[in-house]
Coordinates of C-alpha atoms and ligand atoms in Angstrom, one line a residue:
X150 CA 15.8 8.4 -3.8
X151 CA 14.9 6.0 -6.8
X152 CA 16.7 3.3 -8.2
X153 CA 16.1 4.6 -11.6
X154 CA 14.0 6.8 -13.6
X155 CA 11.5 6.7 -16.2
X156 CA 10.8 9.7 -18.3
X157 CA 7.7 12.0 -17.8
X158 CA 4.3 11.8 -19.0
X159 CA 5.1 15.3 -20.9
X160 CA 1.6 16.7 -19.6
X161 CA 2.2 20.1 -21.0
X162 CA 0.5 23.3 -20.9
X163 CA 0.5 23.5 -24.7
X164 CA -0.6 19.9 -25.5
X165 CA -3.5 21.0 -23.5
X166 CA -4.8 23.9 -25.0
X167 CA -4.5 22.4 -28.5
X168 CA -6.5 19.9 -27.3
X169 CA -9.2 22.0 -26.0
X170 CA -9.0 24.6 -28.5
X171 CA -9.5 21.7 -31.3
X172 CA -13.7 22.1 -29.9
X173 CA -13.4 18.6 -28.5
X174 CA -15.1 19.9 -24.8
X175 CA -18.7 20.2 -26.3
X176 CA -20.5 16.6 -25.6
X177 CA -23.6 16.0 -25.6
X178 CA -24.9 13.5 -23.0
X179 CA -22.0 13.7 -20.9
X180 CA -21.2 16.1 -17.9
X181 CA -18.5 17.9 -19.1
X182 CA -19.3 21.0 -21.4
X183 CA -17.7 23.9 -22.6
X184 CA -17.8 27.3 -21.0
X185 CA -14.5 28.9 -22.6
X186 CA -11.3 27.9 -24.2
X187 CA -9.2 26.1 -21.8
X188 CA -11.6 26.0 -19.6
X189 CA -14.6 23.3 -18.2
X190 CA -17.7 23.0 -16.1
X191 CA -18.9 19.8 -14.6
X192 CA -22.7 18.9 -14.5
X193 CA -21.5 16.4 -11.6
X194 CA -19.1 17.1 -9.0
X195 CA -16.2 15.3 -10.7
X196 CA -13.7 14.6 -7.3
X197 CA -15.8 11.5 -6.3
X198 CA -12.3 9.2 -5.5
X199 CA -11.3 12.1 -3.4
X200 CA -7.7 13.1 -3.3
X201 CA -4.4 12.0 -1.8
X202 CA -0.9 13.0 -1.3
X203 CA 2.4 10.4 -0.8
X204 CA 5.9 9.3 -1.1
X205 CA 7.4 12.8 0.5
X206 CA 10.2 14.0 0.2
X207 CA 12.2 16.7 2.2
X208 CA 11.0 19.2 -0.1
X209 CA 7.7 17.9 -1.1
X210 CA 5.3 15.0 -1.9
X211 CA 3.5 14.4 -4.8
X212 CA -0.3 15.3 -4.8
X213 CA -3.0 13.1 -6.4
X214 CA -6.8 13.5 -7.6
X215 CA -8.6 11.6 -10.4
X216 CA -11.6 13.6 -12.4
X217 CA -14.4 10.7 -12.7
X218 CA -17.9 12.4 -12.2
X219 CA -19.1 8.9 -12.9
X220 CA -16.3 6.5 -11.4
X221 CA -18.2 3.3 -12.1
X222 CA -18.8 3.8 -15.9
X223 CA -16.6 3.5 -18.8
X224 CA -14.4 6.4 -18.8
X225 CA -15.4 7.6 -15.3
X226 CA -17.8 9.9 -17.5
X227 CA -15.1 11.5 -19.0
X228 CA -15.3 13.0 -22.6
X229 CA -11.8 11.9 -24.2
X230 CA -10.3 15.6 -23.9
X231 CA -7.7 16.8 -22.1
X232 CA -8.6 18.8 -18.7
X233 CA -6.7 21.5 -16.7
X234 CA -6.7 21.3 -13.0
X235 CA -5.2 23.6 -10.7
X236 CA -3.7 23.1 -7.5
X237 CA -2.5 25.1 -4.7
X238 CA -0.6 24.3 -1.2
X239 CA -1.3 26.2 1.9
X240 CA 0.0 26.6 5.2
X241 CA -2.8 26.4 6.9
X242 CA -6.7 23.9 6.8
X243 CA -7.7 27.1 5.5
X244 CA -6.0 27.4 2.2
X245 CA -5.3 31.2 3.3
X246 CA -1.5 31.5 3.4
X247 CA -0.6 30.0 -0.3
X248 CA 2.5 29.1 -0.4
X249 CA 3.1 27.0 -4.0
X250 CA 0.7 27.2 -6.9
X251 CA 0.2 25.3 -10.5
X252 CA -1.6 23.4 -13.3
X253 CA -1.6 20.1 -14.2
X254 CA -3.3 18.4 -17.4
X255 CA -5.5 15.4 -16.7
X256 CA -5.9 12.9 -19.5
X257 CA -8.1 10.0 -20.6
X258 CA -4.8 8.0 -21.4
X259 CA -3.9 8.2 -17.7
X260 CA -8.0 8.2 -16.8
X261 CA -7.5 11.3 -16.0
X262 CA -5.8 11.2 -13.2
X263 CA -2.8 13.6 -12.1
X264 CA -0.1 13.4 -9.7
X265 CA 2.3 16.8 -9.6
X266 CA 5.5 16.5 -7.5
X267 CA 5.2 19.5 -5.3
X268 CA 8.7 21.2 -4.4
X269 CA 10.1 23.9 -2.3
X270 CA 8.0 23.3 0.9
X271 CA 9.9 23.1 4.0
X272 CA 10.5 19.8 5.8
X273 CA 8.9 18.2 8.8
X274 CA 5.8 20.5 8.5
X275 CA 2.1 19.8 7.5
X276 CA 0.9 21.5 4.6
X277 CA -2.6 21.7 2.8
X278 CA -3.1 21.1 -0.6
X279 CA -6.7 21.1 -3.2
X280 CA -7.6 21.4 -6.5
X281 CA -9.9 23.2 -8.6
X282 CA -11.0 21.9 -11.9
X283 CA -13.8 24.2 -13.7
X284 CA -15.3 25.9 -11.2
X285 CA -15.5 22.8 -8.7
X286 CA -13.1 22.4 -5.4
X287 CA -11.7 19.7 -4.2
X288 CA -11.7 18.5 -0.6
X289 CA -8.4 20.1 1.0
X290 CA -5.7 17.3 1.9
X291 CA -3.1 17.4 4.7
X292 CA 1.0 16.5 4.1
X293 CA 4.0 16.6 5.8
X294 CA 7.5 16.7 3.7
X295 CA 9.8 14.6 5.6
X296 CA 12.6 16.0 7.8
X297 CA 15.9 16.9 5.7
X298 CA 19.0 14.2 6.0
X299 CA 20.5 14.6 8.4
X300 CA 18.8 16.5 11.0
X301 CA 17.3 15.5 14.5
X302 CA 14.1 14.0 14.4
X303 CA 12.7 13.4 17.8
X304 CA 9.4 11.5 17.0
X305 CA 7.6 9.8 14.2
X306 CA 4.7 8.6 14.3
X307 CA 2.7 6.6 11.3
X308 CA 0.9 3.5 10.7
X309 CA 1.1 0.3 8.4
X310 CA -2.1 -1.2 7.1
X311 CA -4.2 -2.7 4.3
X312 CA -6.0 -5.9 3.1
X313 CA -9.1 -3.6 2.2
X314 CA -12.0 -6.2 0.8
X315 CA -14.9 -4.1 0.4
X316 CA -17.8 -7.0 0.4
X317 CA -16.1 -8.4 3.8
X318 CA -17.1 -4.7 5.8
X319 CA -16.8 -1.4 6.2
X320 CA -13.8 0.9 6.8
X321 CA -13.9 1.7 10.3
X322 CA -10.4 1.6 10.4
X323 CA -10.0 4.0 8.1
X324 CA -11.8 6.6 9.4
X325 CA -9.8 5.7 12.9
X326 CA -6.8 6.3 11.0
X327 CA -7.5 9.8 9.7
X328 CA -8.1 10.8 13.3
X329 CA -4.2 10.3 14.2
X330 CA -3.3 12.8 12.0
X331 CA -0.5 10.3 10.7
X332 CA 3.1 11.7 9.5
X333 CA 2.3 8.7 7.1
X334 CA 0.7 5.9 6.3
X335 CA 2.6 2.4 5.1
X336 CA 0.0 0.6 2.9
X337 CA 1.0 -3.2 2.0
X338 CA -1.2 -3.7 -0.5
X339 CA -4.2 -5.5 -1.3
X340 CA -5.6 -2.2 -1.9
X341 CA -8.1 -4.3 -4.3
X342 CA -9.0 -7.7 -4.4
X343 CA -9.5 -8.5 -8.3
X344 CA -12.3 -11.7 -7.4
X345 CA -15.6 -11.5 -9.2
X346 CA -18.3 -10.3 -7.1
X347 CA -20.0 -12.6 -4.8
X348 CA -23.3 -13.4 -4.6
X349 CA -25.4 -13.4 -1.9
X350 CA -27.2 -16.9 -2.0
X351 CA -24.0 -18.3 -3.2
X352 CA -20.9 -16.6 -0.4
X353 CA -19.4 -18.9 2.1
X354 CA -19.2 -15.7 4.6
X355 CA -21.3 -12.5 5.0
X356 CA -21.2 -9.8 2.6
X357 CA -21.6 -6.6 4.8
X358 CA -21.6 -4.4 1.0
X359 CA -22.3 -5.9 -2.6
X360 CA -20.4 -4.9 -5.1
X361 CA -22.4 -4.0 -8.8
X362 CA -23.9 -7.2 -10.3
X363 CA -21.3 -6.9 -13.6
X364 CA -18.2 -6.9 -11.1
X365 CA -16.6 -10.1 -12.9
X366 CA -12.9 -11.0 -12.2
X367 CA -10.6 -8.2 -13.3
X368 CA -8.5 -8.8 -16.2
X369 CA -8.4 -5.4 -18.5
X370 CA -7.7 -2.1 -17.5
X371 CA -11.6 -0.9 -17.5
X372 CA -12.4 -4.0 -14.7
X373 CA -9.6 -2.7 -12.5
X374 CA -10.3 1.4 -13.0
X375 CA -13.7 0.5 -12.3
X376 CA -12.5 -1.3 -9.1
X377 CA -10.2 1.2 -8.0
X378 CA -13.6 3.7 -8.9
X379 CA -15.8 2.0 -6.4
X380 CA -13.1 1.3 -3.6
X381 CA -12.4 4.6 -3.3
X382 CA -15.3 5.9 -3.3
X383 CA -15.7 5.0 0.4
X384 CA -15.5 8.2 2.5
X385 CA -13.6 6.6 5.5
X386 CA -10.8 6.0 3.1
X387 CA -11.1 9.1 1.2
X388 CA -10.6 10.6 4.6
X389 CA -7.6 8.5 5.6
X390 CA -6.2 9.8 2.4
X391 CA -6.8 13.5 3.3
X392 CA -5.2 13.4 6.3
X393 CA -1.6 12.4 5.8
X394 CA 0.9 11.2 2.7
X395 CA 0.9 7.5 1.8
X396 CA 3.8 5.2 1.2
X397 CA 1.8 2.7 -1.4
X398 CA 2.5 -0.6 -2.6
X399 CA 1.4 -3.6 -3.6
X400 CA 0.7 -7.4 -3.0
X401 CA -0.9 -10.2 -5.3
X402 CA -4.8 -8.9 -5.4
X403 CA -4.1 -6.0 -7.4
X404 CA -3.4 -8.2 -9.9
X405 CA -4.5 -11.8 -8.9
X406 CA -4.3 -14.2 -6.2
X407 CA -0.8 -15.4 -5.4
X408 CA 0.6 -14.2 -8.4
X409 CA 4.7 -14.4 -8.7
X410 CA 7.0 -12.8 -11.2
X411 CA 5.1 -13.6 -14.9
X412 CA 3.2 -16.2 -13.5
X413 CA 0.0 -16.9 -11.6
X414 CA -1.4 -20.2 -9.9
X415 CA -3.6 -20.8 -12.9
X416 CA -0.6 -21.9 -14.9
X417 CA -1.5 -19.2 -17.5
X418 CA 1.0 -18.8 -20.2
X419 CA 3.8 -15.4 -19.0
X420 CA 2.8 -13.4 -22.4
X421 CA -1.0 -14.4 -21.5
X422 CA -0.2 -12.8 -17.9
X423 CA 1.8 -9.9 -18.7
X424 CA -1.4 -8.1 -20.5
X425 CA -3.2 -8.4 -17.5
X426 CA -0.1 -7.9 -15.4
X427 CA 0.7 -4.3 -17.5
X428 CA -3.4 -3.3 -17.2
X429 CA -3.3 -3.8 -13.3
X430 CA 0.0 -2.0 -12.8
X431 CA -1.3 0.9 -14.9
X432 CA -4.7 1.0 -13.3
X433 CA -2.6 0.9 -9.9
X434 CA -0.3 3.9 -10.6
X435 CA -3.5 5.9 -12.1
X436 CA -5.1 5.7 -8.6
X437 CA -2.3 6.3 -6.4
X438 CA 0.1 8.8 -5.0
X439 CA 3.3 8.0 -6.5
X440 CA 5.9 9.8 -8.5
X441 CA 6.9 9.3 -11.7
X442 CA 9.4 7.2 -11.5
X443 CA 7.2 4.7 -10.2
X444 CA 5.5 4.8 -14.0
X445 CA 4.8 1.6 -15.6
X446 CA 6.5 0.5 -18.7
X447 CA 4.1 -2.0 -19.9
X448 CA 3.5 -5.2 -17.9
X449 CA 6.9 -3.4 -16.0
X450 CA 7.0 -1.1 -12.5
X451 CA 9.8 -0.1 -10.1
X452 CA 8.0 0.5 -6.9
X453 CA 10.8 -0.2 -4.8
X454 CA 12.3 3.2 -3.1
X455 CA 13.1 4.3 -0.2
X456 CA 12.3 7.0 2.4
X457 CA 15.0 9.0 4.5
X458 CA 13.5 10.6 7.9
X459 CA 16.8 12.5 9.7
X460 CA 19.1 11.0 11.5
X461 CA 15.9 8.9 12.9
X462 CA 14.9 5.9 10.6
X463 CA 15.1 4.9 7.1
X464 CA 12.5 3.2 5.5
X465 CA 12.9 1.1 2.5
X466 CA 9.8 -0.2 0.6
X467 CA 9.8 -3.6 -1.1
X468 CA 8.3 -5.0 -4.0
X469 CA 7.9 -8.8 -3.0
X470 CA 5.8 -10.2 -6.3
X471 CA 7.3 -8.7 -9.4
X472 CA 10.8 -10.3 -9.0
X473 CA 10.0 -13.1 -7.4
X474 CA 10.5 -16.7 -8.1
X475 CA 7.2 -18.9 -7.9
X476 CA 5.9 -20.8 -4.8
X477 CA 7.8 -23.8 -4.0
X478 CA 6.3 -26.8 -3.1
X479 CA 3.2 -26.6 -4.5
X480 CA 2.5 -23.1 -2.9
X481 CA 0.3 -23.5 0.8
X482 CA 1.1 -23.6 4.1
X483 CA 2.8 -27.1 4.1
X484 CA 6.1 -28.7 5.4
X485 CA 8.5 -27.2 3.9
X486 CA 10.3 -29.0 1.0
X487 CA 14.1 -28.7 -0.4
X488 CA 12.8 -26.2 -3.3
X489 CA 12.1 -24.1 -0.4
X490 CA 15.7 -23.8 0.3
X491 CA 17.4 -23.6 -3.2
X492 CA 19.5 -20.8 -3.3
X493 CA 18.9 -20.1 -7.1
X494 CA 15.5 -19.0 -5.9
X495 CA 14.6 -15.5 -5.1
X496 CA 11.9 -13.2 -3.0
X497 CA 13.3 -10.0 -4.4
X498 CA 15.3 -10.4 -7.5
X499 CA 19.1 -9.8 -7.4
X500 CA 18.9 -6.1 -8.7
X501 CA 16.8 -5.5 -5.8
X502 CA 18.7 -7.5 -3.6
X503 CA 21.3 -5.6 -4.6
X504 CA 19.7 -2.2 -4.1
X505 CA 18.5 -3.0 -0.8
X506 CA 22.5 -3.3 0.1
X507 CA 23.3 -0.2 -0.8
X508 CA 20.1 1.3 0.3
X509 CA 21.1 -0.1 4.3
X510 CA 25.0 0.5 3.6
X511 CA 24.3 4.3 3.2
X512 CA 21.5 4.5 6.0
X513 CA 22.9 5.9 9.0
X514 CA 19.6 6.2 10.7
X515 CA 19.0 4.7 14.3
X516 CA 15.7 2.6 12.7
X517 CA 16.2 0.5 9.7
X518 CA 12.8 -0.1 8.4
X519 CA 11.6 -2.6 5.9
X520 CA 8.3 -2.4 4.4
X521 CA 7.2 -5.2 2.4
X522 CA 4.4 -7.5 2.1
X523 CA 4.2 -11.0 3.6
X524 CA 5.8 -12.9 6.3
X525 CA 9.4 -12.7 6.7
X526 CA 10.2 -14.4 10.1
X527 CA 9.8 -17.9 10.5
X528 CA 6.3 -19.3 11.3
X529 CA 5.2 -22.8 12.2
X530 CA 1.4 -23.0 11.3
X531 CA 0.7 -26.1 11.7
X532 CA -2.0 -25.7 15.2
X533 CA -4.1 -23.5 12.1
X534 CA -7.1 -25.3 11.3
X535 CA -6.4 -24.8 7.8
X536 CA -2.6 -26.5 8.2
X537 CA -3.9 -29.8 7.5
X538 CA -0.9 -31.3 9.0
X539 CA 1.3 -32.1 12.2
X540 CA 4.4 -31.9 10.8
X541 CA 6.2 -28.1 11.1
X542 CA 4.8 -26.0 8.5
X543 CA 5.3 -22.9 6.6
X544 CA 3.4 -20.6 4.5
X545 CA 5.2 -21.2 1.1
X546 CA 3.9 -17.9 -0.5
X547 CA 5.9 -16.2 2.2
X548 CA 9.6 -15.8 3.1
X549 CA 9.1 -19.6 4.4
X550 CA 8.8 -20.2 0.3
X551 CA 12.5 -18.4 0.0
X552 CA 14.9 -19.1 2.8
X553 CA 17.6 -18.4 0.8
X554 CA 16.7 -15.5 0.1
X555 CA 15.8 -14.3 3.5
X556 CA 19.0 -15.7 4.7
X557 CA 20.5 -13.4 1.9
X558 CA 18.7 -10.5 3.5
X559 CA 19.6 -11.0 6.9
X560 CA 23.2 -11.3 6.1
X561 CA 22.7 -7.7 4.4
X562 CA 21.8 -6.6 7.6
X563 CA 24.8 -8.0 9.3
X564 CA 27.3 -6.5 6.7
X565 CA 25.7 -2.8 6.9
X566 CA 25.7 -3.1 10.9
X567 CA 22.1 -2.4 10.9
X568 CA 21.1 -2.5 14.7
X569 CA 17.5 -1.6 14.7
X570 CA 15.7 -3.3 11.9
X571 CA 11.6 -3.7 12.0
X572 CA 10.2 -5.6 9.6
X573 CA 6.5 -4.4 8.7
X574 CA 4.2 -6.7 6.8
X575 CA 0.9 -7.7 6.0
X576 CA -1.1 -10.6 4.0
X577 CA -2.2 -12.5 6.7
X578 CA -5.5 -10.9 7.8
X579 CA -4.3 -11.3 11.6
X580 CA -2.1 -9.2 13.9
X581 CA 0.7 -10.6 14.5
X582 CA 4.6 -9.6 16.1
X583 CA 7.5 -11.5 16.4
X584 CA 11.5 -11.2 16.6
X585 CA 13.6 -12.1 14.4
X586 CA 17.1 -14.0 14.4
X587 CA 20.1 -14.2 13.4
X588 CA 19.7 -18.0 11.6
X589 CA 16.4 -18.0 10.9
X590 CA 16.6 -22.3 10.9
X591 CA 17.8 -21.8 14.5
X592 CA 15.5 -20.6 16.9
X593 CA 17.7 -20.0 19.6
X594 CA 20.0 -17.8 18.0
X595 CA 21.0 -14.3 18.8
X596 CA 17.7 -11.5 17.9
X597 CA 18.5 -9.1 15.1
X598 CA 15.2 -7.9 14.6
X599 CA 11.5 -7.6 15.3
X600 CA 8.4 -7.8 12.8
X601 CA 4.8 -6.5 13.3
X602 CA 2.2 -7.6 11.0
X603 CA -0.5 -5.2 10.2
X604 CA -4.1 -7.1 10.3
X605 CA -6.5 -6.4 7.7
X606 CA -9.1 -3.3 7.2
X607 CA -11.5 -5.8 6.1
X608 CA -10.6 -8.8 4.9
X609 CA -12.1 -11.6 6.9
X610 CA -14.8 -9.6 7.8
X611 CA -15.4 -9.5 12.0
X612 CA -13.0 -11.2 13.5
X613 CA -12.2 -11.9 17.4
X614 CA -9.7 -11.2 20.1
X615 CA -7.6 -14.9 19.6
X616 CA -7.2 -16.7 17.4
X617 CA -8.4 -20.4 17.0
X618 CA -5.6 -22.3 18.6
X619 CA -3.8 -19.6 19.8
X620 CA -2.2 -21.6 22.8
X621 CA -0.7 -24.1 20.5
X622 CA 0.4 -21.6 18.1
X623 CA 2.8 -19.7 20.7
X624 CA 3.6 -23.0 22.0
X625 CA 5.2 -24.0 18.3
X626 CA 6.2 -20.4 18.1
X627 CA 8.1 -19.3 21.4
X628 CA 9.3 -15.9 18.9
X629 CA 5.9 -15.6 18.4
X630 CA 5.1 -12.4 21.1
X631 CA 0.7 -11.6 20.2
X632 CA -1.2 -12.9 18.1
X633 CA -4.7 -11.3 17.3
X634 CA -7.4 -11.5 14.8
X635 CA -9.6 -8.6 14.7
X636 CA -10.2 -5.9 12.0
X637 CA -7.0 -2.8 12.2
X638 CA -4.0 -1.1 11.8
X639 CA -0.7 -0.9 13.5
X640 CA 0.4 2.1 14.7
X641 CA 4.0 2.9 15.9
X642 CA 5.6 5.6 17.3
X643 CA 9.4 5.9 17.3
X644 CA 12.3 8.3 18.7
X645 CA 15.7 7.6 19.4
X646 CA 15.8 5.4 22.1
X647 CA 12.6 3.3 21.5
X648 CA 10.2 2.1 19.4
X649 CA 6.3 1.6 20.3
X650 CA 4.0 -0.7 18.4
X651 CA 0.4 -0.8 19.0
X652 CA -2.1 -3.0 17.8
X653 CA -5.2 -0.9 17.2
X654 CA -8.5 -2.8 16.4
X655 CA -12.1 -2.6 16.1
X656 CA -14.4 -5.2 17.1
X657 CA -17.0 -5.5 14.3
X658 CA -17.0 -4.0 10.6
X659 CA -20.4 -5.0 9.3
X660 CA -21.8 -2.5 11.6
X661 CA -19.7 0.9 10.8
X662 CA -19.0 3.3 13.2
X663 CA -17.1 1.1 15.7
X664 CA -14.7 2.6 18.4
X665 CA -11.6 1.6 18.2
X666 CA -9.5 0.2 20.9
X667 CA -5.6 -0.7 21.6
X668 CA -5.5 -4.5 21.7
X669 CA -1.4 -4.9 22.8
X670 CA 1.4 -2.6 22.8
X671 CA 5.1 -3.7 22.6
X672 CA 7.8 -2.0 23.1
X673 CA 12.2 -2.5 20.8
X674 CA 14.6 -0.2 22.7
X675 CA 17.0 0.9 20.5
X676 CA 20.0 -1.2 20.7
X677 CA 18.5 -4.4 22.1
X678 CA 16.9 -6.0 19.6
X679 CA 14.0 -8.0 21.0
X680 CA 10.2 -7.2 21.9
X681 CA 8.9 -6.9 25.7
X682 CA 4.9 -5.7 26.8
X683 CA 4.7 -1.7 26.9
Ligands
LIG182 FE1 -5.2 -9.6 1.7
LIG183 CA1 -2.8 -14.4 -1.5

């Protein structure tokens, strides 16, 4: 399932109680204090961030929490000792039919956070899962393993979203989400955005929440725990997170804008950005779902996997920023320049590119599913206000930036006879879906694919129905199929003859508690590559 691994954490059962036996519990002033050996009590309810579950298997899927009675502060108002918390997995949102039980140690070093890779569950099943640390519950999360290889799926049915600013409005669409009772979620990243907070008198666009007045840019690990601490926080997406497994990743705000491979717009020096590169990555993998051999090695992660689901789809995630060759061109959306097109360049990196062969040579799945980050089909954005230009141009922090390397990937597709390939992406803070062709310089050329582009949660704040321009922007796109730039997620729903996209939106986030509605629907049968109205 992973390209590699990376040894444990070692959280053992005997590390712990030498920890706690060593008298360390008792602390004045804070909320933890000792009741017996091995054993806690909170003064303050310490599963604030919630809990979460992700990257299933057929067997499994590893289940998160985070103890942080005081997410915001140093620590999360942690004493420095170890912690045992137990967990249990039902078959049932009662938690009466147990089914798997165990302990896992939560430590400072990791913020005490814990992931445990459940095993032996039975695929294609929900299952519930909490934890109990002291005397304290958690909420009870919901999980399905993934169907075995192999088998007959008939349906799946998840979404893809993220782009999750918290000053720009609430999480409406998060709380929408948990109410579809996903098999999973897809999140592209921008989990975080790493900016300073905004001030009110000062902020170009409304703030529908403030963050805390020391919220400065994150840099070290204690800015972006205590990001992570008040993001999730929210309820809406501590609900999302009960309710189904996440596939996480990442883009550039979880560690700064428009970052690529060991560098960042700001020129700063590679070992300057690699501390701060290795702080986000570890404060990343401390707040979300993922196994082990997702750990960072200092300023170095390998989140690229992949996901098998039956006979039905296979889903491979991509990591789009940590391999990648800088912006070309001076980085924008601009006409596109001959750096765009050197081949020497790269979006992926050739071990990955490499992986991502083998990964779609092996798949024998109806749907070939990438999941990535930012725009891989073609897109001429010059009718955006923004564009400042009427010549054709691209966005060069996308696959416009790295046609060689698209072309790369869509020659991988060819050679592994990869029929039924959706492209799901994000970044752009608008809805968008397009198809995909065989020569991505020729637009007339045969389809070989399709893309949906997830709009934001929040970023961008309230947004409406079309875009600016839109007329001119389908006119310069004719593979362009919707366009749409309100608040959402995509959801999609697949079987073995067809695939359903649905662009599900709310109207306004800095109110909360907005219905949500289906904006467009679209429609790939299997086989046919190309998009048509549902
Ligand atoms: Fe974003
Ligand atoms: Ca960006």
């Amino acid at each position: 399932m992973f390209p590699t691994g990376i040894a444990d954490l070692h959280l053992d059962r005997r590390a712990f109680l030498k920890g706690a036996l060593s008298a360390g519990l008792i602390i004045p002033g804070l909320p933890l204090a000792r009741a017996e050996p091995g054993r806690v009590r909170f003064k303050t309810y310490p599963f604030t961030l919630g809990i979460a579950s992700g990257d299933p298997a057929s067997d499994g899927f590893v289940i998160w929490t985070r103890l942080a009675p005081e997410p915001l502060r140093g620590h999360g108002g942690m004493p420095p000792d170890p912690v045992e918390v137990s967990w249990e997995i039902a078959s049932d949102a009662e938690m009466k039919g147990i089914v798997r039980t165990g302990t896992a140690i939560a430590r400072i070093e990791t913020a005490h956070s814990v992931h445990v890779e459940v095993d032996g569950l039975e695929p294609g099943r929900p299952y519930f899962y909490r934890f109990r640390a002291g005397d304290v519950d958690s909420p009870i999360g919901r999980a399905k393993a993934f169907a075995a290889a192999g088998s007959d799926v008939s349906e799946l049915k998840f979404a893809s979203a993220g782009c999750q600013s918290w000053e720009d409005g609430f999480y409406t669409v998060w709380r929408h989400i948990a109410e579809e009772q996903f098999d999973f979620v897809f999140h592209y990243g921008d989990y975080i955005y790493e900016y300073a907070r905004r001030s009110p008198d000062k902020s170009d666009r409304p703030i529908a929440r403030t963050m805390p007045a020391d919220f400065l840019l994150c840099v070290n690990l204690v800015d972006y725990r205590r990001r992570y601490g008040l993001y999730k926080s929210d309820p809406d997406l501590q609900a999302a997170h009960a309710s189904c497994a996440f596939l996480s990743s990442f883009d550039d705000h979880e560690i700064a804008n428009n970052w690529a491979g060991e560098s960042d717009p700001r020129n700063t020096p590679p070992e300057a950005f690699l501390f701060r590169r290795a702080a986000a990555f570890q404060a990343w993998y401390e707040h979300m779902p993922v196994r082990r051999a997702v750990l960072p090695r200092g300023p170095d992660m390998l989140a690229y996997r992949d996901f098998r689901f039956g006979k039905l789809a296979n889903l491979a995630v991509l990591d789009t920023r940590q391999f990648r060759s800088r912006q070309p061109c001076g980085d924008r959306i601009k006409p596109s320049c001959d750096e765009a097109r050197d081949p020497a360049r790269t979006m992926m990196g050739q071990i990955q590119e490499n992986w991502l062969a083998g990964s779609l040579h092996s798949a024998e799945a109806t749907w070939q599913i990438l999941a990535q980050q930012v725009l891989f089909a073609p897109m001429d954005w010059r009718s955006f206000p923004w564009a400042k230009t009427t010549e054709t141009a691209g966005n060069m922090d996308g696959w416009d930036g790295y046609v060689a390397g698209r072309d790369r990937v869509l020659a991988m597709l060819g050679e592994a006879r990869a029929a039924n390939c959706v492209v799901l992406t994000g970044d752009a803070h608008i809805g968008l879906a397009l198809e995909i062709k065989e020569k991505s310089q020729q637009p007339d050329s045969r389809c070989v694919g399709v893309e949906f582009l997830a709009t934001s949660i929040s970023s961008g704040g309230d947004g409406s129905a079309l875009l600016q321009n839109d007329a001119a922007l389908h006119a310069d796109n004719p593979h362009l199929k919707f366009a749409g730039n309100e608040r959402g997620y995509n959801r999609h729903i697949l079987n073995s003859k067809q695939w359903q996209a649905d662009f599900r939106v709310v109207e306004r986030i800095s109110t909360a508690g907005e219905p949500v509605i289906t904006r467009k629907s679209l429609v790939v049968e299997a086989g046919n590559p190309g998009l048509v109205d549902a």
